[in-house]
Coordinates of C-alpha atoms and ligand atoms in Angstrom, one line a residue:
M1 CA -9.2 -42.9 22.9
R2 CA -10.7 -43.5 25.6
I3 CA -10.0 -39.9 28.1
L4 CA -10.1 -38.8 31.7
V5 CA -10.2 -35.6 31.9
I6 CA -9.1 -34.6 35.6
G7 CA -10.5 -31.7 37.3
S8 CA -14.1 -29.1 37.3
G9 CA -13.6 -26.0 35.7
G10 CA -13.7 -24.4 32.8
R11 CA -10.6 -24.9 31.9
E12 CA -12.1 -28.7 31.8
H13 CA -14.6 -28.0 30.1
A14 CA -13.2 -26.8 27.0
L15 CA -10.9 -29.4 27.6
V16 CA -13.5 -32.0 27.4
W17 CA -15.2 -29.8 24.6
K18 CA -12.2 -29.6 22.8
L19 CA -11.4 -33.5 22.4
R20 CA -15.2 -34.6 22.2
Q21 CA -14.5 -32.9 18.4
N22 CA -13.2 -36.4 17.0
P23 CA -16.5 -38.9 18.1
E24 CA -13.4 -41.3 18.2
H25 CA -13.1 -40.4 21.8
A26 CA -14.8 -41.5 24.8
V27 CA -14.3 -39.0 27.0
F28 CA -14.9 -38.6 30.8
V29 CA -14.4 -36.2 33.7
A30 CA -13.8 -36.9 37.3
P31 CA -15.4 -34.6 38.5
G32 CA -16.6 -32.7 36.7
N33 CA -19.5 -30.0 35.7
G34 CA -23.2 -28.8 34.8
G35 CA -21.5 -28.2 31.2
T36 CA -19.4 -31.1 31.2
A37 CA -22.3 -33.4 31.9
G38 CA -23.5 -32.7 27.8
V39 CA -20.4 -33.6 26.5
A40 CA -18.6 -35.9 28.4
Q41 CA -19.3 -39.4 31.4
N42 CA -19.4 -37.1 34.9
V43 CA -17.3 -39.7 37.3
P44 CA -17.6 -38.2 40.8
I45 CA -14.2 -37.9 42.0
A46 CA -12.5 -35.9 43.3
V47 CA -9.3 -34.2 41.6
D48 CA -7.3 -35.1 45.2
A49 CA -8.4 -38.6 45.4
I50 CA -5.3 -39.6 43.8
T51 CA -5.8 -43.6 44.1
E52 CA -9.1 -43.6 42.8
L53 CA -8.6 -41.9 40.4
V54 CA -5.6 -44.1 39.2
D55 CA -7.9 -47.2 39.9
F56 CA -10.8 -46.0 37.8
A57 CA -8.6 -45.6 34.6
R58 CA -7.2 -48.3 35.4
R59 CA -10.5 -50.7 35.4
E60 CA -12.0 -48.5 32.5
K61 CA -8.9 -48.6 30.3
M62 CA -8.0 -45.0 29.5
D63 CA -5.5 -44.9 27.5
L64 CA -4.9 -40.8 28.7
A65 CA -5.3 -39.4 31.6
V66 CA -5.6 -35.5 31.5
P67 CA -5.5 -33.8 34.4
G68 CA -6.4 -30.0 34.7
P69 CA -5.6 -28.4 37.5
E70 CA -2.3 -27.8 39.3
L71 CA -3.2 -30.1 42.7
P72 CA -4.0 -33.6 41.7
L73 CA 0.3 -32.9 39.7
T74 CA 1.8 -31.8 42.8
L75 CA 0.7 -34.8 44.6
G76 CA 1.9 -36.8 41.9
I77 CA -0.5 -38.1 39.8
A78 CA 1.6 -38.3 36.3
D79 CA 4.2 -40.3 38.6
A80 CA 0.5 -42.1 40.0
M81 CA -0.5 -43.2 36.0
K82 CA 2.9 -44.2 34.5
R83 CA 3.2 -46.3 37.4
A84 CA -0.2 -48.4 36.3
G85 CA 0.9 -47.5 32.7
I86 CA -1.5 -44.9 32.1
P87 CA -0.4 -42.3 29.6
C88 CA -0.5 -39.2 31.6
F89 CA -0.7 -35.6 30.0
G90 CA 1.3 -34.2 32.4
P91 CA 4.5 -33.3 34.7
D92 CA 5.3 -35.3 37.0
A93 CA 5.4 -34.8 40.9
Y94 CA 9.2 -32.8 41.2
C95 CA 8.3 -31.0 38.3
A96 CA 5.0 -29.6 39.2
R97 CA 6.5 -28.2 42.2
L98 CA 7.9 -25.4 39.4
E99 CA 4.5 -24.3 40.7
G100 CA 4.0 -25.5 44.0
S101 CA 7.0 -24.2 45.0
K102 CA 7.8 -20.4 43.9
R103 CA 11.2 -20.9 45.5
F104 CA 11.7 -23.8 43.8
A105 CA 10.6 -21.8 40.3
K106 CA 13.4 -18.9 41.3
E107 CA 16.2 -21.7 41.9
I108 CA 15.5 -23.4 38.6
M109 CA 15.1 -19.7 36.7
A110 CA 17.9 -19.4 38.5
E111 CA 20.0 -22.5 36.6
A112 CA 18.5 -21.4 33.6
G113 CA 19.3 -18.0 33.3
V114 CA 15.9 -17.1 32.8
P115 CA 14.7 -13.2 33.4
T116 CA 13.0 -13.1 36.5
A117 CA 12.4 -10.4 39.7
A118 CA 14.9 -9.7 41.7
C119 CA 13.7 -11.8 44.9
A120 CA 14.9 -12.9 48.5
A121 CA 13.1 -15.8 50.8
F122 CA 12.6 -15.8 54.4
T123 CA 11.2 -18.6 56.7
D124 CA 11.4 -15.6 60.0
I125 CA 9.4 -13.3 60.2
A126 CA 11.5 -9.7 62.3
A127 CA 13.8 -11.0 59.1
A128 CA 11.5 -10.3 56.3
K129 CA 10.4 -7.4 57.8
D130 CA 14.1 -5.5 58.0
H131 CA 14.6 -7.1 53.9
V132 CA 10.9 -4.7 53.8
R133 CA 11.8 -1.7 55.8
K134 CA 15.5 -2.0 53.8
Q135 CA 14.1 -2.4 50.7
G136 CA 11.6 0.3 50.7
A137 CA 7.9 0.4 48.9
P138 CA 6.9 -1.2 46.6
L139 CA 7.1 -4.9 47.0
V140 CA 5.6 -7.9 46.1
I141 CA 5.1 -10.3 48.6
K142 CA 4.4 -14.1 48.1
A143 CA 3.8 -17.6 49.8
D144 CA 6.0 -20.0 48.4
G145 CA 3.6 -22.9 47.7
L146 CA 0.0 -23.0 46.8
A147 CA -2.9 -20.6 47.6
A148 CA -5.4 -20.4 45.5
G149 CA -4.3 -18.2 43.5
K150 CA -4.3 -16.0 46.9
G151 CA -0.9 -16.2 47.9
V152 CA 0.9 -12.9 46.0
V153 CA 0.3 -9.5 47.3
V154 CA 1.4 -6.7 45.4
A155 CA 1.8 -3.9 48.2
R156 CA 2.3 -0.1 47.3
S157 CA 3.0 1.1 50.6
L158 CA 5.6 -0.5 53.3
A159 CA 2.3 -0.9 55.7
E160 CA 0.9 -2.8 52.9
A161 CA 4.4 -4.5 52.8
L162 CA 4.2 -5.6 56.7
A163 CA 0.8 -6.0 56.6
A164 CA 0.7 -9.0 54.1
L165 CA 3.5 -10.7 56.1
D166 CA 1.6 -10.3 59.3
E167 CA -1.5 -12.4 57.6
M168 CA 0.7 -14.9 55.6
M169 CA 3.7 -15.4 58.4
E170 CA 2.3 -14.3 61.6
K171 CA -1.8 -15.2 61.3
K172 CA -1.2 -17.5 58.3
V173 CA -3.7 -17.2 56.4
H174 CA -2.5 -19.6 54.4
G175 CA -1.4 -22.2 56.8
A176 CA 1.9 -23.6 55.4
A177 CA 2.0 -22.5 52.0
A178 CA 3.2 -19.2 53.2
N179 CA 6.0 -21.3 55.8
T180 CA 8.8 -19.6 53.4
V181 CA 7.9 -15.5 51.6
L182 CA 9.0 -14.6 49.1
I183 CA 9.3 -10.8 48.7
E184 CA 10.0 -9.3 45.2
E185 CA 11.1 -7.1 43.6
C186 CA 8.2 -5.1 42.1
L187 CA 7.9 -4.8 37.6
Q188 CA 5.9 -2.7 35.9
G189 CA 4.7 -3.6 32.2
E190 CA 1.1 -5.7 30.3
E191 CA 1.3 -9.2 32.0
V192 CA 1.1 -11.6 29.0
S193 CA 0.6 -15.5 29.4
F194 CA 2.8 -18.1 27.0
L195 CA 1.8 -21.7 27.6
C196 CA 3.9 -24.3 25.5
L197 CA 3.5 -28.3 24.6
C198 CA 6.3 -30.0 26.2
D199 CA 7.9 -33.8 25.7
G200 CA 10.5 -33.9 27.8
K201 CA 12.8 -32.4 25.0
D202 CA 10.7 -30.5 22.6
V203 CA 8.6 -27.3 23.3
L204 CA 6.0 -26.3 20.6
P205 CA 4.9 -23.2 21.8
L206 CA 1.1 -22.1 21.2
P207 CA -0.2 -18.8 20.2
S208 CA 0.2 -16.3 23.3
A209 CA -3.1 -15.5 25.8
Q210 CA -4.0 -12.3 27.5
D211 CA -5.1 -12.5 31.3
H212 CA -7.6 -10.2 33.6
K213 CA -6.7 -10.9 36.8
A214 CA -8.6 -8.1 39.1
V215 CA -11.8 -8.3 39.7
F216 CA -13.7 -5.2 38.4
D217 CA -12.9 -2.8 35.3
G218 CA -9.6 -1.0 34.5
D219 CA -7.5 -4.3 36.2
S220 CA -9.3 -2.9 40.0
G221 CA -10.0 -4.9 43.2
P222 CA -7.9 -8.5 44.5
N223 CA -6.9 -10.4 42.4
T224 CA -9.1 -13.6 41.5
G225 CA -8.4 -16.8 38.9
G226 CA -8.7 -14.8 35.4
M227 CA -12.2 -13.6 34.9
G228 CA -11.3 -13.0 31.0
A229 CA -8.9 -14.0 28.3
Y230 CA -8.3 -13.8 24.9
S231 CA -6.0 -14.8 22.9
P232 CA -3.5 -14.3 20.0
A233 CA -2.5 -11.1 23.0
P234 CA -0.9 -8.6 20.4
L235 CA 1.8 -7.9 22.6
L236 CA 3.4 -11.0 22.0
P237 CA 2.3 -11.4 18.4
D238 CA 3.0 -15.4 16.6
H239 CA 6.2 -14.3 14.8
H240 CA 7.7 -13.5 18.5
L241 CA 6.7 -17.1 20.1
E242 CA 9.6 -19.4 18.8
R243 CA 11.6 -16.3 20.2
M244 CA 10.1 -16.1 23.6
A245 CA 10.0 -20.7 24.0
D246 CA 13.9 -19.5 24.1
L247 CA 14.1 -17.3 26.5
V248 CA 11.8 -18.8 28.8
V249 CA 10.7 -22.3 28.3
R250 CA 13.4 -24.4 26.2
P251 CA 16.2 -23.6 29.6
V252 CA 13.7 -24.6 32.0
A253 CA 12.5 -27.6 30.1
A254 CA 16.5 -28.7 29.3
V255 CA 17.6 -27.9 33.6
M256 CA 14.5 -30.9 34.6
A257 CA 15.6 -32.9 32.0
G258 CA 19.8 -32.3 33.2
R259 CA 17.3 -33.5 36.8
G260 CA 16.3 -36.9 35.4
H261 CA 12.7 -34.9 35.0
P262 CA 12.1 -34.6 31.4
F263 CA 8.7 -31.9 32.2
V264 CA 5.8 -33.6 29.8
G265 CA 2.5 -31.1 29.7
V266 CA 2.0 -27.9 29.7
L267 CA 4.6 -25.5 30.8
Y268 CA 3.0 -21.1 30.5
A269 CA 5.4 -19.0 31.9
G270 CA 2.6 -16.0 32.7
L271 CA 4.9 -12.9 32.0
M272 CA 5.7 -9.6 32.5
M273 CA 6.4 -7.3 29.5
T274 CA 8.9 -4.6 31.0
A275 CA 10.9 -1.6 29.4
D276 CA 14.2 -4.5 30.3
G277 CA 11.8 -6.7 28.3
P278 CA 10.2 -10.1 29.3
K279 CA 10.4 -11.3 33.0
V280 CA 8.7 -15.0 33.9
L281 CA 6.3 -13.9 37.2
E282 CA 5.7 -17.2 37.6
Y283 CA 5.2 -20.8 36.0
N284 CA 2.3 -23.1 35.6
V285 CA 2.4 -26.8 34.9
R286 CA -1.5 -27.0 33.6
F287 CA -3.4 -24.7 30.9
G288 CA -4.4 -21.1 32.2
D289 CA -8.1 -20.7 33.5
P290 CA -9.4 -19.1 31.6
E291 CA -6.5 -19.0 28.6
C292 CA -7.4 -22.9 28.1
Q293 CA -11.2 -21.0 27.0
P294 CA -10.1 -18.6 24.2
L295 CA -6.5 -20.8 23.2
L296 CA -9.0 -24.4 22.2
M297 CA -11.3 -22.5 20.4
R298 CA -8.6 -21.3 18.1
L299 CA -7.2 -25.1 18.0
E300 CA -8.1 -27.3 14.5
S301 CA -5.5 -30.0 15.4
D302 CA -7.0 -32.9 17.5
L303 CA -5.8 -32.1 21.1
A304 CA -5.3 -35.7 21.7
Q305 CA -2.9 -37.0 19.1
L306 CA -1.3 -33.8 20.1
M307 CA -1.0 -34.8 23.7
L308 CA -0.3 -38.1 22.9
A309 CA 2.3 -36.6 21.5
C310 CA 3.9 -35.2 24.3
V311 CA 3.5 -38.5 25.9
E312 CA 5.6 -40.8 24.1
G313 CA 8.3 -37.5 22.8
R314 CA 7.3 -36.7 19.2
I315 CA 6.2 -32.9 19.8
S316 CA 9.0 -32.0 17.3
R317 CA 7.1 -33.6 14.7
A318 CA 3.2 -32.9 15.0
E319 CA 1.4 -30.7 13.7
L320 CA -0.1 -27.7 15.1
V321 CA -2.9 -26.1 13.6
Y322 CA -5.0 -22.8 14.2
R323 CA -7.3 -20.4 13.2
R324 CA -6.6 -16.9 12.7
S325 CA -9.3 -15.7 14.2
T326 CA -9.1 -14.5 17.8
A327 CA -11.4 -16.3 20.7
L328 CA -12.5 -13.8 23.8
G329 CA -13.8 -15.4 26.4
V330 CA -15.9 -14.1 29.8
V331 CA -16.1 -14.9 32.7
L332 CA -20.1 -14.6 34.7
C333 CA -19.3 -14.6 38.4
A334 CA -21.5 -14.7 41.8
R335 CA -21.7 -11.2 43.3
G336 CA -19.3 -11.2 46.4
Y337 CA -16.1 -13.5 44.9
P338 CA -13.5 -13.4 45.0
G339 CA -14.8 -13.2 48.4
A340 CA -18.2 -15.1 50.3
Y341 CA -20.5 -15.3 47.3
P342 CA -24.2 -16.5 47.4
K343 CA -24.5 -20.6 45.6
G344 CA -27.4 -22.0 43.3
M345 CA -28.7 -19.6 41.5
E346 CA -30.6 -20.8 37.7
I347 CA -29.2 -20.1 35.1
S348 CA -31.1 -18.9 31.6
G349 CA -31.1 -18.6 28.0
L350 CA -28.1 -21.1 27.5
E351 CA -30.1 -23.1 25.1
E352 CA -30.6 -20.3 22.3
L353 CA -26.7 -20.4 22.3
G354 CA -27.1 -23.5 20.8
N355 CA -23.8 -24.9 22.3
D356 CA -23.4 -27.6 20.1
G357 CA -19.9 -27.7 20.3
A358 CA -20.0 -26.9 16.7
V359 CA -17.5 -23.0 16.3
K360 CA -18.3 -21.0 13.6
D361 CA -16.3 -17.7 12.9
A362 CA -18.6 -15.5 15.4
G363 CA -20.3 -18.7 17.1
V364 CA -19.9 -18.5 20.6
V365 CA -19.5 -21.3 23.2
V366 CA -20.5 -21.2 26.3
F367 CA -17.5 -23.2 29.3
H368 CA -19.1 -23.8 32.4
S369 CA -16.8 -23.3 35.5
G370 CA -19.3 -23.1 38.9
T371 CA -22.5 -24.9 37.7
V372 CA -24.6 -28.0 38.5
Q373 CA -26.9 -29.7 36.3
K374 CA -30.1 -30.4 38.1
A375 CA -33.3 -32.1 36.7
G376 CA -32.4 -30.7 33.5
K377 CA -31.8 -27.1 34.4
I378 CA -28.3 -25.3 35.4
F379 CA -27.5 -24.1 38.8
S380 CA -24.7 -21.9 39.7
S381 CA -21.6 -24.0 42.2
G382 CA -19.3 -22.0 42.1
G383 CA -17.3 -18.0 42.5
R384 CA -16.6 -18.6 39.2
V385 CA -20.1 -19.4 37.1
L386 CA -19.4 -19.5 33.5
C387 CA -16.8 -17.8 30.8
V388 CA -18.5 -17.0 27.5
A389 CA -16.0 -16.9 24.3
A390 CA -16.6 -15.7 20.5
L391 CA -14.6 -15.7 17.7
G392 CA -14.4 -12.7 15.6
D393 CA -12.0 -11.3 12.8
G394 CA -9.9 -9.4 15.1
L395 CA -9.3 -8.6 18.8
A396 CA -12.8 -5.6 18.8
A397 CA -15.5 -8.5 17.1
A398 CA -14.0 -11.0 18.9
Q399 CA -15.0 -9.0 21.9
R400 CA -18.4 -8.2 20.1
N401 CA -19.5 -11.6 19.6
A402 CA -18.8 -12.7 23.0
Y403 CA -20.3 -9.9 24.8
A404 CA -23.6 -10.5 22.3
G405 CA -23.7 -14.2 24.1
L406 CA -23.6 -13.0 27.4
E407 CA -26.2 -10.4 27.2
K408 CA -28.8 -14.2 26.9
I409 CA -27.2 -15.1 29.7
R410 CA -30.0 -14.8 32.8
M411 CA -28.2 -15.4 36.3
A412 CA -29.1 -13.4 39.7
D413 CA -26.7 -12.1 41.7
G414 CA -23.9 -12.4 38.3
F415 CA -21.4 -9.7 36.9
Y416 CA -19.1 -9.5 35.4
R417 CA -16.2 -7.3 33.4
R418 CA -17.1 -5.4 31.2
D419 CA -13.4 -4.0 29.4
I420 CA -12.4 -7.6 28.3
G421 CA -10.1 -7.0 25.7
A422 CA -10.2 -2.9 26.0
K423 CA -6.0 -2.8 26.7
G424 CA -5.7 -5.1 23.9
I425 CA -7.6 -2.7 21.5
T426 CA -5.8 0.1 22.8
F427 CA -2.2 -1.3 21.9
L428 CA -3.6 -2.3 19.1
Q429 CA -4.7 1.6 18.5
S430 CA -1.5 3.1 19.4
E431 CA 0.9 0.7 17.1
Ligands
AMP501 P1 1.7 -15.4 40.3 O1 1.1 -16.2 41.2 O2 3.2 -14.8 40.8 O3 1.9 -14.7 38.7 O4 1.3 -13.2 40.6 C1 0.1 -12.8 40.6 C2 0.0 -11.7 39.9 O5 0.6 -10.3 41.0 C3 0.5 -11.2 38.7 O6 -0.8 -12.4 37.8 C4 1.1 -9.9 38.9 O7 -0.2 -8.8 38.6 C5 1.3 -9.6 40.3 N1 2.2 -9.4 40.3 C6 3.5 -10.6 40.8 N2 4.8 -11.2 40.7 C7 4.8 -9.6 40.3 C8 6.3 -8.9 40.3 N3 7.3 -9.2 40.5 N4 6.0 -7.5 40.0 C9 4.6 -6.9 40.0 N5 3.5 -7.8 40.3 C10 4.0 -8.3 40.2
LIG502 N1 -5.1 -17.8 35.3 C1 -4.3 -17.8 35.6 C2 -4.3 -19.4 35.8 O1 -4.4 -20.2 35.6 O2 -3.1 -19.1 36.7

């Protein structure tokens, strides 16, 4: 197959790395990064240049398009590819609103009967502030639209909640994304990422994963795109996956199909495991980054065949085989992230890790996020730079292997969390 992956992050490196394990696939990636350049052909087209991406896919006779991030999906890339006759593994723009509008997601959850936090939506700042004062802290304030993962404030005090409303609704720090603001009940518990492959009718759950959103150890500091992840998450073992799909994914797939927009692609439920049971924090309409990296390290089946089965409506007959071992990835960032950070640092030590695409147990794979390749060398170009991932026989072994790999890599002004996996290990010890 000829496959076009769209995106430039660690998730996309993992996607092309996995797709390329079948040597029969020719893989292109737009625009890609310094890591994807080594396993696929980078094509200099931006993720939001929908017309150019479709033209390229048509001209180069792609058999499958795989958008990685949410932006092209909300801009309608799946609709445009479909019009051009190119199979696309991703939802149409209508379904992508599940991620693109938190208010829309709440409406669908209410219709589907999915458990989620109580919530009210506001377009008027005075009404929003009244509501906040009546409810009292803690509360969660969310911009309705896409805000690069920065549109959520978990306000521990009334002052923080009011300040967040000022930032979003008056200063417009997220622009039009916060024209509508949601004020949500603050849930307590551990978070789990639950991703399913969807073909419009049927849903096939993937193993669970756990992200680490806060920038510093012990889940302190501001939220990021994700500082590390592992799969499986002990909080959501394999024998609960089908039940979880029945609770939070199949009802949503049924509502979307009923509205004439069957959901095709990955539907990712961000869950909070509360004392009252699991509740959905958000939906994403794509693989998570960095969850995708450990998830795909564990996957043994041919990913392109699974994606095609989704596009062709036959995922119920597809076989999903994954390794029993645990995979864990740690993200190396540039100092300052998620705020301002330096770029252009040279990264060395990568060659020692023998990144040949083969995965052996205890093997380490380095997935690139914000990197560029120049004259055979790799330089940083983003806040999240690399995700060093490893397999292991259990969470503690995967953690040891990933950190051992990370120690071989050198980059000035880099930092990473030292405790990826620690909470899961504590949970396992408490069982
Ligand atoms: P979201 O983008 O909606 O997943 O929110 C980002 C992060 O904010 C989540 O991963 C949670 O850590 C936190 N969060 C979102 N909604 C809530 C909520 N209702 N209660 C507690 N924490 C939340
Ligand atoms: N890692 C969380 C996300 O991709 O949204």
